[in-house]
Structure formats: structure tokens, C-alpha cells
CSV table of C-alpha atoms in Angstrom, one decimal:
chain,number,residue,atom,x,y,z
A,7,MET,CA,103.0,93.8,130.8
A,8,VAL,CA,104.0,91.6,127.9
A,9,VAL,CA,101.5,89.3,126.2
A,10,ASP,CA,102.9,86.5,124.0
A,11,PHE,CA,100.8,85.1,121.3
A,12,SER,CA,101.4,81.5,120.2
A,13,THR,CA,101.4,80.5,116.5
A,14,GLN,CA,97.8,79.3,116.8
A,15,ASN,CA,96.7,82.5,118.6
A,16,THR,CA,98.5,84.7,116.1
A,17,LEU,CA,96.7,82.9,113.2
A,18,LEU,CA,93.4,83.2,115.0
A,19,LEU,CA,93.9,87.0,115.4
A,20,ALA,CA,95.0,87.3,111.8
A,21,ILE,CA,91.7,85.7,110.7
A,22,LEU,CA,89.8,88.1,112.9
A,23,VAL,CA,91.7,91.0,111.4
A,24,LEU,CA,90.5,89.9,107.9
A,25,PHE,CA,86.9,89.7,109.1
A,26,ILE,CA,87.2,93.2,110.6
A,27,GLY,CA,88.6,94.4,107.3
A,28,LYS,CA,85.7,92.8,105.4
A,29,LEU,CA,83.2,94.3,107.8
A,30,ILE,CA,84.7,97.8,107.6
A,31,ASN,CA,84.7,97.7,103.8
A,32,ARG,CA,81.1,96.5,103.8
A,33,LYS,CA,79.9,99.1,106.2
A,34,VAL,CA,82.0,102.0,104.8
A,35,PRO,CA,81.4,102.2,101.1
A,36,PHE,CA,84.4,104.5,100.6
A,37,PHE,CA,86.9,101.7,101.3
A,38,ARG,CA,85.2,99.3,98.9
A,39,ASP,CA,84.4,101.8,96.2
A,40,TYR,CA,88.0,103.1,96.1
A,41,ASP,CA,89.5,99.6,96.2
A,42,ILE,CA,91.2,99.7,99.6
A,43,PRO,CA,92.4,96.1,100.4
A,44,GLU,CA,90.5,94.5,103.2
A,45,PRO,CA,93.7,93.3,105.1
A,46,VAL,CA,94.9,97.0,105.0
A,47,THR,CA,91.7,98.4,106.6
A,48,GLY,CA,91.5,95.6,109.1
A,49,GLY,CA,95.2,95.7,109.9
A,50,LEU,CA,95.3,99.4,110.4
A,51,PHE,CA,92.2,99.4,112.6
A,52,VAL,CA,93.7,96.7,114.9
A,53,SER,CA,97.1,98.4,114.9
A,54,ILE,CA,95.5,101.6,116.3
A,55,ILE,CA,93.9,99.5,119.1
A,56,PHE,CA,97.3,97.9,119.8
A,57,GLY,CA,98.8,101.4,119.9
A,58,LEU,CA,96.3,102.4,122.5
A,59,LEU,CA,97.3,99.3,124.5
A,60,HIS,CA,101.0,100.3,124.2
A,61,MET,CA,100.1,103.6,125.8
A,62,GLN,CA,98.9,101.6,128.8
A,63,ASP,CA,102.2,99.7,128.9
A,64,ILE,CA,100.8,96.5,127.4
A,65,GLU,CA,103.0,95.0,124.8
A,66,LEU,CA,101.8,92.3,122.4
A,67,VAL,CA,104.3,89.9,120.9
A,68,PHE,CA,103.3,87.7,118.0
A,69,ASP,CA,104.7,84.4,116.7
A,70,THR,CA,104.8,85.0,112.9
A,71,ASN,CA,106.7,81.9,111.9
A,72,LEU,CA,103.7,80.9,109.8
A,73,ARG,CA,103.9,84.1,107.8
A,74,ASN,CA,106.8,83.0,105.6
A,75,SER,CA,104.9,79.9,104.5
A,76,LEU,CA,101.9,82.0,103.7
A,77,LEU,CA,104.0,84.2,101.5
A,78,LEU,CA,105.5,81.2,99.7
A,79,ALA,CA,102.0,79.7,99.1
A,80,PHE,CA,100.8,83.1,97.7
A,81,PHE,CA,103.6,83.6,95.2
A,82,THR,CA,103.4,79.9,94.2
A,83,SER,CA,99.7,80.2,93.4
A,84,VAL,CA,100.4,83.4,91.4
A,85,GLY,CA,103.0,81.5,89.4
A,86,LEU,CA,100.6,78.6,88.8
A,87,SER,CA,98.1,81.2,87.4
A,88,ALA,CA,100.6,82.5,84.8
A,89,ARG,CA,100.1,80.9,81.3
A,90,LEU,CA,102.7,80.9,78.6
A,91,GLY,CA,100.7,83.2,76.4
A,92,THR,CA,100.3,85.8,79.1
A,93,LEU,CA,104.1,85.5,79.9
A,94,ILE,CA,105.0,86.2,76.3
A,95,GLN,CA,102.5,89.0,76.1
A,96,GLY,CA,103.9,90.5,79.2
A,97,GLY,CA,107.5,90.4,78.1
A,98,ARG,CA,107.7,93.9,76.7
A,99,ALA,CA,105.5,95.3,79.5
A,100,LEU,CA,107.9,93.8,82.0
A,101,ILE,CA,110.9,95.6,80.5
A,102,VAL,CA,109.0,98.9,80.4
A,103,PHE,CA,107.8,98.4,84.0
A,104,LEU,CA,111.3,97.7,85.2
A,105,GLY,CA,112.6,100.8,83.4
A,106,LEU,CA,110.0,102.9,85.1
A,107,LEU,CA,110.9,101.4,88.5
A,108,ILE,CA,114.5,102.4,88.0
A,109,VAL,CA,113.5,106.0,87.2
A,110,ALA,CA,111.2,106.0,90.2
A,111,LEU,CA,114.0,104.8,92.5
A,112,LEU,CA,116.3,107.5,91.2
A,113,PHE,CA,113.6,110.1,91.8
A,114,GLN,CA,113.0,108.9,95.3
A,115,ASN,CA,116.6,109.2,96.4
A,116,ALA,CA,117.2,112.4,94.5
A,117,ILE,CA,114.2,114.0,96.2
A,118,GLY,CA,115.0,112.6,99.6
A,119,VAL,CA,118.7,113.7,99.6
A,120,THR,CA,117.9,117.2,98.1
A,121,LEU,CA,114.9,117.9,100.4
A,122,ALA,CA,116.8,116.6,103.5
A,123,SER,CA,119.7,119.0,102.7
A,124,LEU,CA,117.3,121.9,102.3
A,125,LEU,CA,115.7,121.0,105.7
A,126,GLY,CA,119.0,121.0,107.4
A,127,LEU,CA,119.1,117.2,107.9
A,128,ASP,CA,121.9,114.8,107.0
A,129,PRO,CA,121.5,113.8,103.3
A,130,VAL,CA,121.6,110.1,104.5
A,131,VAL,CA,118.3,110.6,106.3
A,132,GLY,CA,116.9,111.6,102.9
A,133,LEU,CA,118.3,108.4,101.5
A,134,ILE,CA,116.7,106.4,104.3
A,135,SER,CA,113.4,108.0,103.5
A,136,GLY,CA,113.8,107.2,99.9
A,137,SER,CA,114.2,103.8,98.2
A,138,ILE,CA,115.9,102.2,101.2
A,139,SER,CA,112.8,102.0,103.3
A,140,LEU,CA,110.0,102.8,100.8
A,141,SER,CA,110.7,100.6,97.8
A,142,GLY,CA,113.0,98.4,99.8
A,143,GLY,CA,110.7,97.9,102.8
A,144,HIS,CA,111.6,96.8,106.3
A,145,GLY,CA,114.0,94.1,105.1
A,146,THR,CA,116.2,96.5,103.0
A,147,ALA,CA,116.1,99.2,105.8
A,148,ILE,CA,117.4,96.6,108.3
A,149,ALA,CA,120.0,95.3,105.9
A,150,TRP,CA,121.5,98.8,105.2
A,151,ALA,CA,121.2,100.2,108.7
A,152,PRO,CA,124.6,98.9,110.1
A,153,GLN,CA,126.6,100.3,107.1
A,154,LEU,CA,124.9,103.7,107.3
A,155,SER,CA,125.5,103.8,111.1
A,156,GLU,CA,129.2,102.8,110.7
A,157,THR,CA,130.0,105.0,107.6
A,158,PHE,CA,127.9,108.1,108.3
A,159,GLY,CA,127.3,107.9,112.0
A,160,ILE,CA,123.5,107.7,111.7
A,161,ASN,CA,123.1,105.7,115.0
A,162,ASN,CA,119.3,105.5,114.7
A,163,ALA,CA,119.3,104.4,111.0
A,164,MET,CA,117.4,101.2,111.8
A,165,GLU,CA,114.7,103.0,113.7
A,166,LEU,CA,114.4,105.7,111.0
A,167,GLY,CA,114.2,103.0,108.4
A,168,GLY,CA,111.5,101.1,110.3
A,169,VAL,CA,109.4,104.1,110.8
A,170,CYS,CA,109.6,105.1,107.1
A,171,ALA,CA,108.9,101.6,105.9
A,172,THR,CA,105.8,101.4,108.2
A,173,PHE,CA,104.6,104.7,106.8
A,174,GLY,CA,105.1,103.5,103.3
A,175,LEU,CA,103.2,100.2,103.9
A,176,ILE,CA,100.2,102.2,105.1
A,177,LEU,CA,100.2,104.8,102.4
A,178,GLY,CA,100.9,102.2,99.7
A,179,GLY,CA,97.8,100.3,100.7
A,180,PHE,CA,95.6,103.4,100.9
A,181,THR,CA,96.6,105.2,97.7
A,182,GLY,CA,97.1,102.6,95.1
A,183,GLY,CA,93.5,101.5,94.8
A,184,PRO,CA,92.0,105.0,94.6
A,185,LEU,CA,94.5,106.0,92.0
A,186,ALA,CA,93.5,103.1,89.8
A,187,GLU,CA,89.9,103.8,90.5
A,188,ARG,CA,90.2,107.3,89.2
A,189,LEU,CA,92.0,106.2,86.1
A,190,ILE,CA,89.4,103.5,85.3
A,191,ARG,CA,86.4,105.8,85.8
A,192,LYS,CA,88.0,108.8,84.0
A,193,GLN,CA,89.1,106.8,81.0
A,194,ASN,CA,86.1,104.4,81.0
A,195,LEU,CA,88.3,101.4,81.1
A,196,ILE,CA,87.0,97.8,81.2
A,197,SER,CA,88.6,94.4,81.5
A,198,HIS,CA,88.6,92.3,78.3
A,199,SER,CA,89.9,89.1,79.9
A,200,LYS,CA,87.5,86.2,80.1
A,201,GLU,CA,89.6,84.4,82.7
A,202,HIS,CA,88.8,84.1,86.4
A,203,ILE,CA,90.6,86.8,88.4
A,204,THR,CA,94.0,85.7,89.7
A,205,ILE,CA,93.3,86.2,93.4
A,206,GLY,CA,90.0,85.8,95.2
A,207,SER,CA,86.7,86.3,93.5
A,208,ARG,CA,84.8,89.3,92.1
A,209,TYR,CA,82.3,90.9,94.5
A,210,ASP,CA,79.3,89.6,92.5
A,211,GLU,CA,80.7,86.1,92.6
A,212,GLU,CA,81.4,85.8,96.4
A,213,HIS,CA,78.9,83.1,96.9
A,214,GLU,CA,80.1,80.9,94.0
A,215,SER,CA,80.4,77.3,95.1
A,216,ILE,CA,83.9,75.8,94.9
A,217,ASP,CA,84.3,72.1,94.4
A,218,ALA,CA,86.2,70.3,97.3
A,219,GLU,CA,88.0,67.9,95.0
A,220,ASN,CA,89.3,70.7,92.7
A,221,THR,CA,90.4,72.7,95.8
A,222,LEU,CA,92.4,69.7,97.1
A,223,ILE,CA,94.0,69.2,93.7
A,224,ALA,CA,94.9,72.9,93.6
A,225,LEU,CA,96.3,72.7,97.1
A,226,LEU,CA,98.3,69.6,96.2
A,227,VAL,CA,99.9,71.4,93.2
A,228,VAL,CA,100.6,74.5,95.3
A,229,VAL,CA,102.4,72.4,98.0
A,230,CYS,CA,104.4,70.5,95.4
A,231,ALA,CA,105.4,73.7,93.6
A,232,MET,CA,106.3,75.3,97.0
A,233,THR,CA,108.5,72.3,97.9
A,234,GLY,CA,110.2,72.2,94.5
A,235,GLY,CA,110.8,76.0,94.5
A,236,SER,CA,112.3,76.0,98.0
A,237,LYS,CA,114.6,73.0,97.2
A,238,ALA,CA,115.7,74.7,93.9
A,239,THR,CA,116.4,77.9,95.8
A,240,GLN,CA,118.5,76.1,98.4
A,241,TRP,CA,120.4,74.3,95.6
A,242,LEU,CA,121.2,77.5,93.8
A,243,THR,CA,122.3,79.1,97.0
A,244,GLY,CA,124.8,76.3,97.5
A,245,TYR,CA,126.3,77.3,94.2
A,246,GLY,CA,126.6,81.0,95.1
A,247,LEU,CA,123.5,82.2,93.3
A,248,PHE,CA,121.2,83.7,95.9
A,249,ILE,CA,117.6,84.4,95.1
A,250,PRO,CA,114.7,84.9,97.6
A,251,GLU,CA,112.9,81.7,98.3
A,252,PHE,CA,109.5,83.1,97.3
A,253,VAL,CA,111.0,84.0,93.8
A,254,GLY,CA,112.0,80.3,93.4
A,255,CYS,CA,108.4,79.3,94.3
A,256,LEU,CA,107.0,81.8,91.8
A,257,PHE,CA,109.1,80.4,89.0
A,258,ALA,CA,108.3,76.8,90.1
A,259,GLY,CA,104.6,77.6,89.8
A,260,ILE,CA,105.1,79.1,86.3
A,261,LEU,CA,107.0,76.0,85.1
A,262,ILE,CA,104.5,73.5,86.5
A,263,THR,CA,101.4,75.2,85.2
A,264,ASN,CA,102.8,75.4,81.7
A,265,LEU,CA,104.6,72.0,81.6
A,266,LEU,CA,102.0,69.9,83.3
A,267,PRO,CA,99.4,69.9,80.5
A,268,ILE,CA,102.2,69.0,78.0
A,269,LEU,CA,103.8,66.2,80.1
A,270,TRP,CA,100.5,64.9,81.4
A,271,PRO,CA,97.7,65.8,79.1
A,272,ARG,CA,95.1,63.7,81.0
A,273,SER,CA,95.7,65.8,84.1
A,274,GLN,CA,93.3,68.5,82.8
A,275,TRP,CA,95.1,71.1,84.9
A,276,ASP,CA,93.9,74.7,84.5
A,277,GLY,CA,95.7,77.4,86.5
A,278,SER,CA,92.8,79.8,86.1
A,279,THR,CA,90.4,78.3,88.6
A,280,PRO,CA,88.3,79.7,91.5
A,281,SER,CA,89.9,77.1,93.8
A,282,LEU,CA,93.5,78.4,93.1
A,283,ALA,CA,92.3,82.0,93.3
A,284,LEU,CA,90.8,81.2,96.7
A,285,ILE,CA,94.1,79.8,98.0
A,286,SER,CA,95.9,82.9,96.8
A,287,ASP,CA,93.4,85.2,98.4
A,288,VAL,CA,93.5,83.4,101.8
A,289,ALA,CA,97.4,83.2,101.8
A,290,LEU,CA,97.8,86.9,100.8
A,291,GLY,CA,95.1,88.1,103.3
A,292,LEU,CA,96.6,86.2,106.2
A,293,PHE,CA,100.1,87.3,105.4
A,294,LEU,CA,99.2,91.0,105.2
A,295,ALA,CA,97.0,90.7,108.3
A,296,MET,CA,99.9,89.3,110.3
A,297,SER,CA,102.3,91.9,108.9
A,298,LEU,CA,100.0,94.9,109.5
A,299,MET,CA,98.7,93.9,113.0
A,300,SER,CA,102.3,93.5,114.2
A,301,MET,CA,103.3,97.0,113.0
A,302,LYS,CA,104.4,99.3,115.8
A,303,LEU,CA,102.2,102.1,114.7
A,304,TRP,CA,103.1,104.3,117.6
A,305,LEU,CA,106.5,104.8,116.2
A,306,LEU,CA,104.9,107.1,113.6
A,307,ALA,CA,104.1,109.5,116.4
A,308,THR,CA,107.8,109.9,117.2
A,309,MET,CA,108.6,111.3,113.8
A,310,ALA,CA,109.8,114.9,113.7
A,311,GLY,CA,108.3,117.5,111.4
A,312,PRO,CA,111.1,117.4,108.8
A,313,LEU,CA,110.8,113.6,108.4
A,314,LEU,CA,107.0,113.9,107.9
A,315,ILE,CA,107.7,116.5,105.2
A,316,LEU,CA,110.1,114.1,103.5
A,317,LEU,CA,107.6,111.2,103.5
A,318,ALA,CA,104.8,113.4,102.3
A,319,ALA,CA,106.9,114.6,99.4
A,320,GLN,CA,107.8,111.1,98.5
A,321,THR,CA,104.2,110.0,98.5
A,322,LEU,CA,103.1,112.9,96.3
A,323,MET,CA,106.0,112.3,93.9
A,324,MET,CA,105.1,108.6,93.6
A,325,LEU,CA,101.4,109.3,92.9
A,326,ILE,CA,102.2,112.0,90.3
A,327,PHE,CA,104.8,109.8,88.6
A,328,VAL,CA,102.4,106.8,88.4
A,329,TYR,CA,99.4,108.8,87.3
A,330,PHE,CA,101.1,110.8,84.5
A,331,ILE,CA,104.0,108.5,83.5
A,332,VAL,CA,103.5,104.9,84.4
A,333,TYR,CA,99.9,104.6,83.2
A,334,ARG,CA,100.8,106.2,79.9
A,335,PHE,CA,103.9,104.1,79.2
A,336,MET,CA,102.2,100.8,80.3
A,337,GLY,CA,99.5,101.2,77.5
A,338,ARG,CA,96.7,103.5,78.8
A,339,ASP,CA,94.3,100.5,79.2
A,340,PHE,CA,92.7,98.5,81.9
A,341,ASP,CA,95.9,96.5,82.5
A,342,ALA,CA,97.9,99.7,82.8
A,343,ALA,CA,95.5,101.0,85.5
A,344,VAL,CA,95.8,97.8,87.5
A,345,MET,CA,99.6,97.8,87.1
A,346,SER,CA,99.6,101.4,88.2
A,347,SER,CA,98.0,100.4,91.5
A,348,GLY,CA,100.7,97.8,91.9
A,349,PHE,CA,103.4,100.3,91.1
A,350,VAL,CA,102.3,102.5,94.0
A,351,GLY,CA,102.3,99.4,96.3
A,352,ILE,CA,105.9,98.6,95.3
A,353,GLY,CA,107.1,102.2,95.3
A,354,LEU,CA,105.7,103.0,98.8
A,355,GLY,CA,105.4,99.6,100.5
A,356,ALA,CA,106.3,96.1,99.3
A,357,THR,CA,105.3,93.6,96.6
A,358,PRO,CA,102.6,91.9,98.7
A,359,ASN,CA,101.1,95.4,99.2
A,360,ALA,CA,101.1,95.8,95.4
A,361,MET,CA,99.4,92.5,94.9
A,362,ALA,CA,96.7,93.4,97.5
A,363,ASN,CA,96.1,96.7,95.6
A,364,MET,CA,95.6,94.9,92.3
A,365,THR,CA,93.5,92.2,93.9
A,366,ALA,CA,91.1,94.9,95.3
A,367,VAL,CA,90.9,96.5,91.8
A,368,THR,CA,90.3,93.3,89.9
A,369,GLN,CA,87.7,92.1,92.4
A,370,HIS,CA,85.8,95.3,91.6
A,371,TYR,CA,86.3,95.5,87.8
A,372,GLY,CA,87.5,92.1,86.5
A,373,ALA,CA,90.6,90.1,85.6
A,374,SER,CA,94.0,91.4,84.5
A,375,PRO,CA,96.3,88.3,84.0
A,376,LYS,CA,99.0,90.5,82.4
A,377,ALA,CA,99.3,92.7,85.5
A,378,PHE,CA,99.6,89.6,87.8
A,379,VAL,CA,102.6,88.4,85.7
A,380,VAL,CA,104.5,91.7,85.2
A,381,VAL,CA,104.2,93.2,88.7
A,382,PRO,CA,105.2,90.1,90.8
A,383,LEU,CA,108.1,89.3,88.5
A,384,ALA,CA,109.4,92.9,88.7
A,385,GLY,CA,108.6,93.4,92.4
A,386,ALA,CA,109.6,90.0,93.7
A,387,PHE,CA,113.0,89.7,92.1
A,388,PHE,CA,114.3,92.6,90.0
A,389,ILE,CA,113.4,95.4,92.3
A,390,ASP,CA,115.8,94.3,95.1
A,391,ILE,CA,118.7,93.9,92.6
A,392,VAL,CA,118.1,97.3,91.0
A,393,ASN,CA,117.5,99.1,94.3
A,394,SER,CA,120.8,97.9,95.7
A,395,VAL,CA,122.6,99.3,92.8
A,396,VAL,CA,120.8,102.7,93.0
A,397,ILE,CA,121.4,102.9,96.8
A,398,ARG,CA,125.1,102.2,96.3
A,399,LEU,CA,125.2,104.9,93.6
A,400,PHE,CA,123.7,107.5,95.9
A,401,ILE,CA,125.9,106.5,98.9
A,402,ASN,CA,129.0,107.0,96.7
A,403,LEU,CA,127.7,110.4,95.6
A,404,ILE,CA,127.0,111.4,99.2
A,405,SER,CA,130.4,110.2,100.3
């Protein structure tokens, strides 16, 4: 039996997933104490229920057309929170972060190909379980599947990529927060920023009143920046320069939040407001809830033993690399710990996963504006470009 959910019903269920995640985190201290994002706990819980329904031959089909708009709204609001001073401060950190991402991508594929060969699998399977599906996510796995099938005869490349990407999405959400938690507690790190956190509100500020007029102003600016960013992306695409639409919205937000006070001083626009943080929180939460509740979790049960070994090795490598390398090179401070949680999210899942990890950490410990500039810029734009080059390099080596 197939049950189709309309756009409205899908949105309704996504909101319920968020409430379930909040309830779980409130009732089970472990999830909140170790900074597990609420959409991840709620989404995984609901996915398990849907997996049980699948065992009874009940298929749920969701209309996720609204999901793309939520992603655009989220990255736009993140851009609107990025001040010029923070951008300048994050310039060097962005370069270092990108360099570490490149090293991690090389490690992922080297470990995947080597371990797959040792387990008697096709080396391409190791590549699929590496940066193609983990750092690349479902989109990259789908994009490379036809070529891998045609060139190497891996007929189930898309299915393998989907399973590995799903696994990474779950592990990225469940390991990034605890890793940052351990770093913060062990090193006695604290946030020195006086700004409001970029997404949501701190746990001790949950009942802070938010002015309706300021919320409408923030929403107006978000929609204007979204529209401008989308139009600019389409215009650039027409000239042969392709960038993801949400990257265009991110940069549009950055431009507007830094130029508006100069061009219109009387506007009194301030990107660091609880109203804008609320919009970011709702957009990200609903996007992740829709993504996680629509996961076909039962596909994980179809994985053979060798593939589980590959993915376990990839997860262990990423955590060790971030804990001992990324944190040190990013400065060994609170910002470095927050960015480390984001690095795990990108390396095992996707950029929204990274943002959810960092949101959970900052809601617990305080703001990190630098992290919310460096990680989305690296994960939203540069990672796809770099990953495609690394994947092509390893395909040539395998060939």
C-alpha cells in the first residue's frame, strides 16, 4: 500500500518530527548534553517507525518541493548574519579549513580503495564508500553512478551510493556534537563572542520574547536576498558559470547585510538578531526533518558485512582526523571546537548536517560567528569543486 503525502501534510509531519526531537532531547539528557541536533534525533526515530511500516508493505511518499525553499532561506539567513569583520577574520581560517578538507577527501578515498581491495571487493566500491557518498552526499552519489556503472560495470552504484550517504548522514549527526563536547570540556573552552548565536537561541534563552515587527523586517530581508541570490545564480548560469542556487543566496545575504547599513544608514539593520536566528533555526530544522524522515532506513539492513567494515573505518578515520588534526590546525580554541563538529558533519554527511551540529553546540555553549562563516562557505561551494577533482584523480588511478 502506497500512502502519498501532500505538501501541506509533509510540512505538518516535519513539524511533528521537530517536536519529537525536542521531546527526546528533553527527556533523554544524553542527547542534549552531547549536542545531538534535535532534527537528527526526531528524524531517526520517525525513520525507524517508517521502516517498520515498510516491513508491513506500507510505503510513504512525501512531497518535498518545499524543502528546497527552506534550504535557500536557511543559507540566506546565515549570509545575513555574516559581518565584514568576521569575514576578514575568517579568511585565513577558511583557507586552512579547505586545505584540511582536501586532505580528508584524499584519506577517505585512499582508505576506501585500499580496504575494499583487501576485503576482495572492487576498488570502485571503496571509492563509492569514500568521498563520493560521504563528503559528497546523495547528490554526488547519484551524479557519479551512471559513469561508474558504464566504466567499471558497477550496476548497483546508485544503490550503494544511496546506502552509504544515508549511513553518513546519520553518523555525521550523531558524532559531530559529542566530539566537540569532549574538546570543549577537556580543554575548558568558552565562547568569547558577545553576539547572539547565529541559529536559534541558547537553551537558557528559549523563552526570550521576539518582537513581531523585527521578525517581519528580518523575513522581508531574507526573502529579498533569496530572490536576488536566485536571480543572480540563473544569470550566471546563462553565461556558463554554474554555482548551486543556495550558494548564490548565501553570498546575496553577505552582500546585503554589509552594504545595507552603508547605503541606507537609517535602516538600523543588524544581522545578529534573535528574529533572524529564529528564521534560520526553523528553516534548518524543517529541512533536516524532511530529509531525515524521508530516508529509506531499511536499506541499511541490506548492507553486506564488508561494506559495514568500510563505513566503520571511514567514520573512525574522520573522527581521529578531526580530533587530532583539524582542531589543532584551526586554532585550539572554542571556534576550532565548533568548526570541528561542522567538519565531521561535512565529512560524513552534508553541509546542513554540519550546520545542525554547530547549532547544537552553540545553543549549549554560546556563539561562534567565525565558525558560521568558514564552514558554510567551505561546505556549500568549495567542497563540491574539490571533491570532483579528487574523485576524478582516483578514478584515473583505478583505471
